[in-house]
Amino acid sequence: PDLANTGPFSDLGGHWAERWIRPLVAARAIAGFADGTFRPDQIVTRGQLAAHLVQAFGPLTSKRSAPQFSDVPPTALEAPAIAQVYEAAFLAGKSATLFGPNDPVTRLQLAIALSSGLDWPDADAGWLNGLDDRDRLPTWARNRIAGVVAQGLRWSQPSVHQFAPDRPLSRADLAVALHQALVVSGRLTPIDLA
């Protein structure tokens, strides 16, 4: 994305996530592309997610040292962001030596990243009762995801009653999650869904 591109965007009119994207762009927490598009349905990679997290929540506080991942050359565009989000505990490597910068991100992975990086507490699994697909959440992640749901993270697509943990994360999904996380942190105001 072109960090200077704050719209208008030729591909947002009527998109389901437009009301979350526009305030994020105005706050410079996310940007569009130089060609005047936002590409809301484009799938987000781990390297792109790192850059978005730094843009939305930076400057980040370091909690640990970042390793030199063999699949992230120091000259790579996203290398500084990957190091920052690793150090801030938003993201971990896929192994001790691999980050997977080109791997797609799922909704579950983003929720875990936000929970870890923003130090959101786990919550009782009862918070998941409103989700029709709560049984699709991995057992190890249920209390963590309950904590994320307790913070207000929900997607409206395909339904507010579905977390869709394995669904590849689109830029629209990312925008909704970032917006809600910035509301929790007091940096943005909630969207009126009425």
mmCIF file of C-alpha atoms in Angstrom, residues 97-182:
data_model
loop_
_atom_site.group_PDB
_atom_site.id
_atom_site.type_symbol
_atom_site.label_atom_id
_atom_site.label_comp_id
_atom_site.label_asym_id
_atom_site.label_seq_id
_atom_site.Cartn_x
_atom_site.Cartn_y
_atom_site.Cartn_z
ATOM 1 C CA THR A 97 14.247 -19.615 11.568
ATOM 2 C CA LEU A 98 11.206 -18.975 9.327
ATOM 3 C CA PHE A 99 8.637 -16.181 9.389
ATOM 4 C CA GLY A 100 6.589 -16.991 6.270
ATOM 5 C CA PRO A 101 6.192 -13.395 5.026
ATOM 6 C CA ASN A 102 4.252 -14.450 1.927
ATOM 7 C CA ASP A 103 1.925 -16.873 3.714
ATOM 8 C CA PRO A 104 -1.732 -15.818 3.925
ATOM 9 C CA VAL A 105 -3.178 -14.895 7.316
ATOM 10 C CA THR A 106 -6.419 -16.320 8.726
ATOM 11 C CA ARG A 107 -8.910 -14.561 10.951
ATOM 12 C CA LEU A 108 -7.824 -16.778 13.840
ATOM 13 C CA GLN A 109 -4.191 -15.755 13.377
ATOM 14 C CA LEU A 110 -5.101 -12.061 13.369
ATOM 15 C CA ALA A 111 -7.186 -12.446 16.527
ATOM 16 C CA ILE A 112 -4.297 -14.197 18.295
ATOM 17 C CA ALA A 113 -1.892 -11.488 17.075
ATOM 18 C CA LEU A 114 -4.086 -8.681 18.436
ATOM 19 C CA SER A 115 -4.612 -10.483 21.726
ATOM 20 C CA SER A 116 -0.880 -11.059 22.163
ATOM 21 C CA GLY A 117 0.381 -7.708 20.962
ATOM 22 C CA LEU A 118 -2.214 -5.627 22.797
ATOM 23 C CA ASP A 119 -2.053 -7.745 25.975
ATOM 24 C CA TRP A 120 -5.764 -8.512 25.943
ATOM 25 C CA PRO A 121 -6.667 -10.966 28.702
ATOM 26 C CA ASP A 122 -8.204 -14.346 28.030
ATOM 27 C CA ALA A 123 -11.874 -14.685 28.974
ATOM 28 C CA ASP A 124 -14.322 -17.392 29.900
ATOM 29 C CA ALA A 125 -15.396 -19.470 26.906
ATOM 30 C CA GLY A 126 -18.981 -18.384 27.636
ATOM 31 C CA TRP A 127 -18.172 -15.295 25.515
ATOM 32 C CA LEU A 128 -18.233 -17.629 22.513
ATOM 33 C CA ASN A 129 -21.853 -18.709 23.000
ATOM 34 C CA GLY A 130 -23.071 -16.212 20.400
ATOM 35 C CA LEU A 131 -20.896 -17.787 17.716
ATOM 36 C CA ASP A 132 -22.500 -20.493 15.596
ATOM 37 C CA ASP A 133 -19.071 -21.842 14.642
ATOM 38 C CA ARG A 134 -17.415 -21.820 18.097
ATOM 39 C CA ASP A 135 -16.757 -25.562 17.752
ATOM 40 C CA ARG A 136 -14.461 -24.770 14.809
ATOM 41 C CA LEU A 137 -12.131 -22.834 17.134
ATOM 42 C CA PRO A 138 -9.121 -24.863 18.264
ATOM 43 C CA THR A 139 -9.431 -25.909 21.898
ATOM 44 C CA TRP A 140 -6.113 -24.234 22.781
ATOM 45 C CA ALA A 141 -7.381 -20.880 21.446
ATOM 46 C CA ARG A 142 -10.920 -20.749 22.863
ATOM 47 C CA ASN A 143 -10.215 -18.675 25.976
ATOM 48 C CA ARG A 144 -7.923 -16.394 23.972
ATOM 49 C CA ILE A 145 -10.609 -15.873 21.315
ATOM 50 C CA ALA A 146 -13.212 -15.384 24.053
ATOM 51 C CA GLY A 147 -11.016 -12.539 25.304
ATOM 52 C CA VAL A 148 -10.906 -11.049 21.814
ATOM 53 C CA VAL A 149 -14.694 -11.314 21.493
ATOM 54 C CA ALA A 150 -15.036 -9.696 24.938
ATOM 55 C CA GLN A 151 -13.022 -6.758 23.571
ATOM 56 C CA GLY A 152 -15.626 -6.367 20.818
ATOM 57 C CA LEU A 153 -13.934 -7.998 17.849
ATOM 58 C CA ARG A 154 -16.578 -9.372 15.492
ATOM 59 C CA TRP A 155 -16.806 -9.459 11.739
ATOM 60 C CA SER A 156 -20.093 -8.795 10.005
ATOM 61 C CA GLN A 157 -19.252 -11.079 7.107
ATOM 62 C CA PRO A 158 -20.407 -13.722 6.564
ATOM 63 C CA SER A 159 -22.383 -13.140 9.795
ATOM 64 C CA VAL A 160 -21.835 -11.543 13.217
ATOM 65 C CA HIS A 161 -22.571 -15.016 14.574
ATOM 66 C CA GLN A 162 -19.606 -16.588 12.785
ATOM 67 C CA PHE A 163 -15.954 -16.113 13.642
ATOM 68 C CA ALA A 164 -14.852 -18.115 10.571
ATOM 69 C CA PRO A 165 -11.426 -18.831 12.115
ATOM 70 C CA ASP A 166 -9.925 -20.502 9.030
ATOM 71 C CA ARG A 167 -11.178 -17.894 6.578
ATOM 72 C CA PRO A 168 -8.299 -16.135 4.811
ATOM 73 C CA LEU A 169 -8.028 -12.573 6.101
ATOM 74 C CA SER A 170 -8.998 -9.928 3.571
ATOM 75 C CA ARG A 171 -8.008 -6.281 3.797
ATOM 76 C CA ALA A 172 -11.670 -5.593 4.666
ATOM 77 C CA ASP A 173 -11.550 -8.106 7.554
ATOM 78 C CA LEU A 174 -8.286 -6.536 8.697
ATOM 79 C CA ALA A 175 -9.799 -3.047 8.601
ATOM 80 C CA VAL A 176 -12.759 -4.099 10.751
ATOM 81 C CA ALA A 177 -10.466 -5.736 13.313
ATOM 82 C CA LEU A 178 -8.010 -2.833 13.395
ATOM 83 C CA HIS A 179 -10.861 -0.360 13.786
ATOM 84 C CA GLN A 180 -12.344 -2.275 16.700
ATOM 85 C CA ALA A 181 -8.917 -2.656 18.345
ATOM 86 C CA LEU A 182 -8.294 1.081 18.011
#
